[in-house]
Amino acid sequence: MTVRKNLCMRAYGKINLTLDILGRMENGYHEVEMIMQQVSLYDSVQISEKTDGPAEISSNCPWLPSDGRNLAYKAAEAFARATGYDVPVKIRIGKYIPVASGLAGGSSDAAAVLRGLNILTKAGLSTEELCKIGRDIGSDVPFCITGGTALATGRGDELRPLPPMPDCRILLAKPRLSVSTPAAYAEFDRAKNITHPDTASCIQALEHGDLAALAAGMHNVFEDSSPIPEVEKLKQIMKEHGALCANMSGSGPTVFGIFTDESAVLKARAACRACAPFVFYCRPAARRRGG
Ligand code: C5P
């Protein structure tokens, strides 16, 4: 009897504690400076060997593409190209991170496929080698491979690990709309009156384990260039319910609020549910052991 191998990976989402855009690079991408934080909300990514054929993707989400438009599929192809380990696999994604929400769900699924195939095939790639494959799939994929708390620069794929975010409660709320990342960058190029985050003071706050100072310095420039009324409303609700701060993640539209008080976050969650279809309460996730 043939024993087929399979394994199940957790693909954690991320939030941007700060997001700054410093300019445009020669390759057309924007030069960013962002403090990224992995959170405990995750998709499950099950990878099973099959006998032959191209990668097969399925999920619990009817509108998720199962072909080359899916970043998990791209990751399986990129891994085979880069390593020569072309193992036929079925990939089953349990999608719990909302799609196109600014939480890097698709990038994290791709990162989980790269890490999973590295284990399954015993290819023995280092974290740096996996990140090198990942950056061609998407700018956020390297961070999703390393996780924890990090400063991302360049196009978002150059990473410096930072001290972990102090433990807290993080409320996520995604309004009923989608944002195109390229369109958000294009709007930024046309925008005036941008307030830039004080990234250095946020890094210092992380070094001192000072959650209040960290929260005080957080900002996302996309909130200035592409203001979204639903985002403003959710931010206001979270602040009224005791959030230390409330900001948009990535190019949006998910809002995250930072709380220290359990009863406050539960009340804020109930209030956000009145106007957002996806509301979830989670915590910061630690950097993965071994990289
Ligand atoms: O790298 P990723 O595929 O996630 O980027 C999606 C799009 O977002 C890019 O094609 C580009 O238009 C824009 N982008 C950018 N600068 C970055 C990251 C993304 O202009 N640093």
PDB file of N, CA and C and ligand atoms in Angstrom, residues 24-25 28-32 107 135 137-140 154-156 181-183 185, ligand 1:
ATOM      1  N   ARG A  24       8.640  56.383  -5.115  1.00  0.00           N
ATOM      2  CA  ARG A  24       8.413  55.398  -6.181  1.00  0.00           C
ATOM      3  C   ARG A  24       9.773  54.830  -6.570  1.00  0.00           C
ATOM      4  N   MET A  25       9.859  53.521  -6.797  1.00  0.00           N
ATOM      5  CA  MET A  25      11.140  52.911  -7.170  1.00  0.00           C
ATOM      6  C   MET A  25      11.206  52.758  -8.693  1.00  0.00           C
ATOM      7  N   GLY A  28       8.835  50.480 -10.606  1.00  0.00           N
ATOM      8  CA  GLY A  28       7.404  50.800 -10.640  1.00  0.00           C
ATOM      9  C   GLY A  28       6.710  50.603  -9.297  1.00  0.00           C
ATOM     10  N   TYR A  29       7.306  49.791  -8.414  1.00  0.00           N
ATOM     11  CA  TYR A  29       6.731  49.602  -7.076  1.00  0.00           C
ATOM     12  C   TYR A  29       6.984  50.858  -6.236  1.00  0.00           C
ATOM     13  N   HIS A  30       6.261  50.987  -5.156  1.00  0.00           N
ATOM     14  CA  HIS A  30       6.481  52.085  -4.216  1.00  0.00           C
ATOM     15  C   HIS A  30       7.419  51.620  -3.102  1.00  0.00           C
ATOM     16  N   GLU A  31       8.252  52.550  -2.672  1.00  0.00           N
ATOM     17  CA  GLU A  31       9.133  52.231  -1.545  1.00  0.00           C
ATOM     18  C   GLU A  31       8.341  52.465  -0.267  1.00  0.00           C
ATOM     19  N   VAL A  32       8.222  51.424   0.548  1.00  0.00           N
ATOM     20  CA  VAL A  32       7.391  51.515   1.752  1.00  0.00           C
ATOM     21  C   VAL A  32       8.246  51.370   3.008  1.00  0.00           C
ATOM     22  N   SER A 107      -1.555  36.039   0.600  1.00  0.00           N
ATOM     23  CA  SER A 107      -0.092  35.941   0.726  1.00  0.00           C
ATOM     24  C   SER A 107       0.283  34.920   1.790  1.00  0.00           C
ATOM     25  N   ARG A 135       8.939  36.339  -2.610  1.00  0.00           N
ATOM     26  CA  ARG A 135       8.840  37.756  -3.018  1.00  0.00           C
ATOM     27  C   ARG A 135       8.350  37.907  -4.451  1.00  0.00           C
ATOM     28  N   ILE A 137       6.021  36.079  -5.678  1.00  0.00           N
ATOM     29  CA  ILE A 137       4.579  35.787  -5.654  1.00  0.00           C
ATOM     30  C   ILE A 137       3.813  37.028  -5.168  1.00  0.00           C
ATOM     31  N   GLY A 138       4.383  37.760  -4.217  1.00  0.00           N
ATOM     32  CA  GLY A 138       3.743  38.983  -3.712  1.00  0.00           C
ATOM     33  C   GLY A 138       4.624  39.628  -2.659  1.00  0.00           C
ATOM     34  N   SER A 139       4.510  40.954  -2.531  1.00  0.00           N
ATOM     35  CA  SER A 139       5.393  41.704  -1.630  1.00  0.00           C
ATOM     36  C   SER A 139       5.252  41.278  -0.164  1.00  0.00           C
ATOM     37  N   ASP A 140       4.033  40.824   0.242  1.00  0.00           N
ATOM     38  CA  ASP A 140       3.804  40.466   1.648  1.00  0.00           C
ATOM     39  C   ASP A 140       4.201  39.025   1.974  1.00  0.00           C
ATOM     40  N   GLY A 154      11.817  48.601   1.393  1.00  0.00           N
ATOM     41  CA  GLY A 154      11.884  48.270  -0.032  1.00  0.00           C
ATOM     42  C   GLY A 154      10.468  48.246  -0.574  1.00  0.00           C
ATOM     43  N   ARG A 155      10.106  47.196  -1.314  1.00  0.00           N
ATOM     44  CA  ARG A 155       8.701  47.095  -1.754  1.00  0.00           C
ATOM     45  C   ARG A 155       7.850  46.370  -0.721  1.00  0.00           C
ATOM     46  N   GLY A 156       8.449  46.120   0.465  1.00  0.00           N
ATOM     47  CA  GLY A 156       7.735  45.467   1.560  1.00  0.00           C
ATOM     48  C   GLY A 156       8.314  44.101   1.851  1.00  0.00           C
ATOM     49  N   THR A 181      -5.507  47.084  -4.412  1.00  0.00           N
ATOM     50  CA  THR A 181      -4.217  47.617  -3.932  1.00  0.00           C
ATOM     51  C   THR A 181      -3.557  48.517  -4.985  1.00  0.00           C
ATOM     52  N   PRO A 182      -3.451  48.103  -6.275  1.00  0.00           N
ATOM     53  CA  PRO A 182      -2.850  49.014  -7.258  1.00  0.00           C
ATOM     54  C   PRO A 182      -3.596  50.350  -7.336  1.00  0.00           C
ATOM     55  N   ALA A 183      -4.939  50.325  -7.238  1.00  0.00           N
ATOM     56  CA  ALA A 183      -5.717  51.577  -7.297  1.00  0.00           C
ATOM     57  C   ALA A 183      -5.398  52.453  -6.079  1.00  0.00           C
ATOM     58  N   TYR A 185      -2.555  52.560  -4.437  1.00  0.00           N
ATOM     59  CA  TYR A 185      -1.236  53.177  -4.662  1.00  0.00           C
ATOM     60  C   TYR A 185      -1.354  54.326  -5.665  1.00  0.00           C
TER      61      TYR A 185
HETATM   62  O1  C5P B   1       3.430  42.739  -4.609  1.00  0.00           O
HETATM   63  P1  C5P B   1       1.967  42.632  -4.811  1.00  0.00           P
HETATM   64  O2  C5P B   1       1.591  41.685  -5.914  1.00  0.00           O
HETATM   65  O3  C5P B   1       1.207  42.359  -3.564  1.00  0.00           O
HETATM   66  O4  C5P B   1       1.506  44.076  -5.277  1.00  0.00           O
HETATM   67  C1  C5P B   1       0.259  44.323  -5.898  1.00  0.00           C
HETATM   68  C2  C5P B   1       0.304  45.683  -6.579  1.00  0.00           C
HETATM   69  O5  C5P B   1       0.384  46.734  -5.609  1.00  0.00           O
HETATM   70  C3  C5P B   1       1.532  45.896  -7.469  1.00  0.00           C
HETATM   71  O6  C5P B   1       1.313  45.412  -8.773  1.00  0.00           O
HETATM   72  C4  C5P B   1       1.664  47.405  -7.444  1.00  0.00           C
HETATM   73  O7  C5P B   1       0.712  48.004  -8.311  1.00  0.00           O
HETATM   74  C5  C5P B   1       1.245  47.765  -6.032  1.00  0.00           C
HETATM   75  N1  C5P B   1       2.401  47.859  -5.111  1.00  0.00           N
HETATM   76  C6  C5P B   1       3.243  48.967  -5.183  1.00  0.00           C
HETATM   77  N2  C5P B   1       4.296  49.064  -4.306  1.00  0.00           N
HETATM   78  C7  C5P B   1       4.509  48.123  -3.358  1.00  0.00           C
HETATM   79  C8  C5P B   1       3.657  46.995  -3.267  1.00  0.00           C
HETATM   80  C9  C5P B   1       2.600  46.902  -4.158  1.00  0.00           C
HETATM   81  O8  C5P B   1       3.051  49.862  -6.021  1.00  0.00           O
HETATM   82  N3  C5P B   1       5.524  48.261  -2.505  1.00  0.00           N
END
